[in-house]
Amino acid sequence: MKKIIILLILFDMFLFFRTGVSQSFEFKGDSPFGIQIMNFEDTSRLAYKYIFRDMDSDGDLDLFLFGLDESDTISTNTVVENLRYFLEIQENIGNKYNPVFKEREKRFEDFNYPTNGGFCIPDINDLNGDGKQDIVISAEVDSFQNQYLRFDTQTSDNKFETTLCDDYDLSPFIKGSTFFPELVDLDMDGDLDLLLSGGIPSFKTEDSTEYYFIYAKNTGSMTEPAFLGWFTSPYGLQANTFPEFLTSGDIDMDGDIDILGLRKKDTLTTLEYYENKAGSDGRPVFSSSIPSPFGLPVAKKRIESFYFPSLVDIDGDGDLDMFLPRNRVDTLLDENNNYVLDTAFVLEYYENQMCIGGYESIAERICMGDTIYINDQIFTTSGEWDIEVTNEQGCVSVTHLTLEVLPVSTTNIKETLCYGDTFYINNNSFTESGIYELSLQSITGCDSTVIADLDFVKIDTTYIVETFCYGEVYNFNGVDYTETGIYETTMQSHMGCDSTIIADLEFIKIDTTFVEETLCYGEKYIVGDDEFTETGIYEIDLVSTFGCDSVVFADLEFVELDTSVLKEGSVLTAHFDTDYYYQWFDCITNEDISGAKENVFEPDYSGKFAVRISNDMGCSQVSGCYDEIASGLIAT
């Protein structure tokens, strides 16, 4: 019987969407999801730009890693020459909601990187809509040291065809220029435009640079790009007086493209947010930059550096998260208790808190030929699917459906009956031994086949095993039994067949149990329905698992720890006991104070403090909180 199942999934995970809350990013850790910032075998090929794109068109985001491989330095004048770059990938073998990246792969070793001293800062995207990722690089350098924007379009055989910006009627930049490309649909017309940040040598002041945002609008299409440019300060996007690294995306989820820049001033690095407040005609309108908003990090002045940030919806919940390469510096104490700086290059992951969706799994079973509807989607075959629901804000919640389509089932029945009885299967009657096959409907509602193997016999032997309490009487075929033993009698079964019954009877005497336990003060010891919290010897009458009377004698001891504290000046002294362990903690933050593990404690800052006392039994009690004003602080 075919039927239609309409499954209304309202996705309770929408309750977790943070609609109407302020923008914020939360640091989640370094190099998540298996991202490898370097070759860990020899610490080579440290990547400083991370680009997330669907390289293999499987619906999830893979990772392109770019960096400087090697260079030659002339020691006499510190000129860096013969720059050699690398571009590697990490394939996403998870999915768009739960990414897992494979180990790094070298797929672009033969790529034609810029020569003649050209630096190489790429962006990667599908420029011509063929499903393959193309590369835009700044810049190729000619014999006159002019800087060219270069386009490398990936072909069907995974090679690259190279063209320069002048092939698109875009002029090169003068000697000494530095620009970083970003492929982005800035005007939201469906194709990729070019947005560059960087600078050119100043004609006003020697050895100085003037910095700009420049823009080339794609006047072609998604498949045949053509560019009109260059335009400086597009849509009011004003550059600062220092170079910026750009990334873009709809950060505030209002339907347009915002800009996140990374500005470097000497060794000071800040993140700059340019909000797009598009007009009624949809044209972008950028506001002045805001430094490090939404909880975005700020570099430690002059000792830390940020590199190219990446905005990407890495968890598929509808908002843009951020990855930030960072030269992180922490202050540590060395073995001589001197403060030293510990430097490490890391890739920090910040999760956008605009959307906190979810990934829920459900399993359904239907009969073959049936149909299941989930949120206007139709499913008729076994398999697994991810079903997305997007709310008005743009946040996405996902339900993973595992569907099993049940085939026609076969059930085997084997029965032994008395000769002369009748066996029924779905209104079909049987009185003779044999094997019978019937077509029925199973308990799942699906069509099924029943195969019944029936045996009609005369003599039947039954074994009975019973347990009774001492003093009870078991009547067996008209005879009362009160002692443990095995008894046999011949009688007629309930089916009317002659039968032999063998009864194995056990009569259990009253059970007495002795228990000795040591517990912590405040714990409960439960016997049956009784609870005990004080030291003592108790006698408890119970009923055993067989329903017989039983007695439990419980010898209980409850250990109470001494939590008294003596306050003398700024010193707190807890009661000392060699069996005690001490841990002082801050009553306000509820955080343990490192190293404060003795019964005597003198805080080095003012606040409220208490001690947590425990012993080897696992007992733990907490003293009251004491106000303390530290006697003095040590400057660090």
XYZ file of C-alpha atoms in Angstrom, residues 247 259 347 459 490 522 550:
7
model
C 39.061 40.945 2.313
C 35.208 45.598 3.368
C 46.298 31.173 12.190
C 2.777 -35.105 23.904
C 1.689 -35.869 34.242
C 26.780 16.156 53.063
C 15.543 -9.285 54.071
